[in-house]
Short mmCIF file of C-alpha atoms in Angstrom, two decimals:
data_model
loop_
_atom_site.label_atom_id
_atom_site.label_comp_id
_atom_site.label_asym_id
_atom_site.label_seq_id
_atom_site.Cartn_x
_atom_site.Cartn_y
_atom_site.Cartn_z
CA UNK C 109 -14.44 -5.01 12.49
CA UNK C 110 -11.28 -7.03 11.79
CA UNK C 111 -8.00 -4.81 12.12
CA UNK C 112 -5.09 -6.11 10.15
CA UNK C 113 -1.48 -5.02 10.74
CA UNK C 114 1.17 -6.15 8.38
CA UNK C 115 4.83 -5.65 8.94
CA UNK C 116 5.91 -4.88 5.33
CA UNK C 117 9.49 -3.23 4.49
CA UNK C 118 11.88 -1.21 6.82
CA UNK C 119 9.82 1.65 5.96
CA UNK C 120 6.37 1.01 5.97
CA UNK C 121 3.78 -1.62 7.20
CA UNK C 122 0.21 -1.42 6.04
CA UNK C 123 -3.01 -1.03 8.10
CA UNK C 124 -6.56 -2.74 6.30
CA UNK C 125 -9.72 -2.62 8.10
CA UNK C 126 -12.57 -5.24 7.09
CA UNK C 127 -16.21 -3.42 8.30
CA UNK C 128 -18.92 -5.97 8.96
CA UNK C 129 -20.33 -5.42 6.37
CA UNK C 130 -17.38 -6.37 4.16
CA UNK C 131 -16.47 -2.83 2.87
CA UNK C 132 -12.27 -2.29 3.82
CA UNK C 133 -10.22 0.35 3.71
CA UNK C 134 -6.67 0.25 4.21
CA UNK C 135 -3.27 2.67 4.37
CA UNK C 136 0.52 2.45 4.66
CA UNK C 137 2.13 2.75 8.26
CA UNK C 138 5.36 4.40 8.98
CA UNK C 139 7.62 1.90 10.51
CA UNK C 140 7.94 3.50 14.21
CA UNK C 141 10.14 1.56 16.65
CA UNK C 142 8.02 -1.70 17.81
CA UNK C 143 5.33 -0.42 17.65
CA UNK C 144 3.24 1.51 14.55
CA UNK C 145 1.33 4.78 15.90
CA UNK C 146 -1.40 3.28 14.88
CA UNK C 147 -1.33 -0.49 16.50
CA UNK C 148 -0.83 1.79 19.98
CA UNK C 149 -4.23 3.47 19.12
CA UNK C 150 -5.89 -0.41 18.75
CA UNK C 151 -5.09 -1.18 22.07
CA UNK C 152 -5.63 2.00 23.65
CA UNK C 153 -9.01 2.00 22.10
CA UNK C 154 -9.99 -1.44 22.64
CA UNK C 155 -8.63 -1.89 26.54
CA UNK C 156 -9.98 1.63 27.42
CA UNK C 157 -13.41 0.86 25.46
CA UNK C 158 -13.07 4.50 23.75
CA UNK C 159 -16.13 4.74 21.40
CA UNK C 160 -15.39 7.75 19.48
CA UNK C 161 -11.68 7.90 18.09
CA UNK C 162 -10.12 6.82 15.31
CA UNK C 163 -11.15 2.93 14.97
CA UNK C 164 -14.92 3.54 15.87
CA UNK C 165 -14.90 6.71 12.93
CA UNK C 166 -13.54 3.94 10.62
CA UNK C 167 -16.07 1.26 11.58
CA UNK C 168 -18.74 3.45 10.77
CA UNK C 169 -17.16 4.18 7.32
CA UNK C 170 -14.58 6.65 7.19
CA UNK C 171 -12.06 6.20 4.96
CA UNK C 172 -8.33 5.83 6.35
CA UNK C 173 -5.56 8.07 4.36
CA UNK C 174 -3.34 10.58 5.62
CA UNK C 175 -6.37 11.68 7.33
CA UNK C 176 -9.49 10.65 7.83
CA UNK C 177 -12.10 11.07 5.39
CA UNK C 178 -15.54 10.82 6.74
CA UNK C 179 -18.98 10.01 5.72
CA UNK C 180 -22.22 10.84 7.59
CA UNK C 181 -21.65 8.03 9.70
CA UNK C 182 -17.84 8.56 11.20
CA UNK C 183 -19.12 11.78 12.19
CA UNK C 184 -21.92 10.87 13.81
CA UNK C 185 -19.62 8.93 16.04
CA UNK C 186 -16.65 11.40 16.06
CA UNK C 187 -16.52 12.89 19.60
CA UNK C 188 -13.60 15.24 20.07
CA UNK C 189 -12.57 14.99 23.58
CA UNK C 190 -12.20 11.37 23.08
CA UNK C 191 -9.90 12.11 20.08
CA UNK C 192 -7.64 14.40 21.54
CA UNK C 193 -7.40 12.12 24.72
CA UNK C 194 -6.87 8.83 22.84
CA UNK C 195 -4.23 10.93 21.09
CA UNK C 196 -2.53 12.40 24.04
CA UNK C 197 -2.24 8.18 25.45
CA UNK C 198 -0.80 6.85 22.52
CA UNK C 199 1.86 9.61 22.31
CA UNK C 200 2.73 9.03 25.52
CA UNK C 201 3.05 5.56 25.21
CA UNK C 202 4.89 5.47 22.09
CA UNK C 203 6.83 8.05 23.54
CA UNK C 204 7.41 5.49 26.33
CA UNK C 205 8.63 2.92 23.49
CA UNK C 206 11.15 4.82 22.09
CA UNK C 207 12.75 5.87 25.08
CA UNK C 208 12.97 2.07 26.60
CA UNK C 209 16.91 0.83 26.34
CA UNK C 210 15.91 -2.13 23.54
CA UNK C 211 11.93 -2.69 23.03
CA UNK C 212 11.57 -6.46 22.91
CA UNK C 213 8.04 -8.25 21.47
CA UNK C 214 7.99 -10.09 24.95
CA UNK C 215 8.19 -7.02 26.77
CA UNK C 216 5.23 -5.05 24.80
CA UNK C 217 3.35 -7.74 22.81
CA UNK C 218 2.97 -10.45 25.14
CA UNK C 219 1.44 -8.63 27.74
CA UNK C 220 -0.87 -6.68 25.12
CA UNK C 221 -2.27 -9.38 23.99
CA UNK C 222 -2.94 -11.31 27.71
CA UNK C 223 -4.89 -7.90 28.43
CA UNK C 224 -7.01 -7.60 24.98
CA UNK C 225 -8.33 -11.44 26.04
#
């Protein structure tokens, strides 16, 4: 699945997802320090190979929106302690974020990306 995230106004970025099988999906992001809430659960996900939160339910199908709205297949793949512990990292970490004196793209993004190679 390709995972798109595009810095848009002060306010809001927007998230699209393109499934293999060329069906997207895509929502608005709350601007939220340097990083979106939801770019933290990417890497989370992908460096901690978590197969049943939020971007596995949405390559299987589910719609994204406020909330997630499922089909057969997202919650087939849904598995709740994964959720909640997926959840529990990224607060942390964006916790983490905000509380750092000034968040710089070399001091997050840089070494993100060296670890998702």
């Amino acid at each position: 699945m390709q995972v798109i995230f595009t810095k848009g106004s002060k306010r809001y970025g927007q998230l699209r997802c393109v499934r293999m099988d060329g069906s997207a999906t895509q929502t608005q992001m709350p601007e939220q320090g340097i990083a979106p809430h939801d770019m933290i659960h990417y890497v989370v996900e992908k460096r901690l190979h978590i197969q049943g939160a939020f971007f596995a339910q949405v390559r299987a199908g589910a719609d994204i929106s406020f909330s997630l709205e499922h089909n057969e297949a997202s919650l087939a793949v849904a598995e709740k302690t994964q959720i909640w512990q997926t959840e529990s990292i990224v607060e942390s970490l964006q916790s983490l974020l905000w509380s750092a004196d000034t968040p710089t793209y070399a001091g997050f993004f840089i070494p993100v990306r060296a670890e998702l190679r």
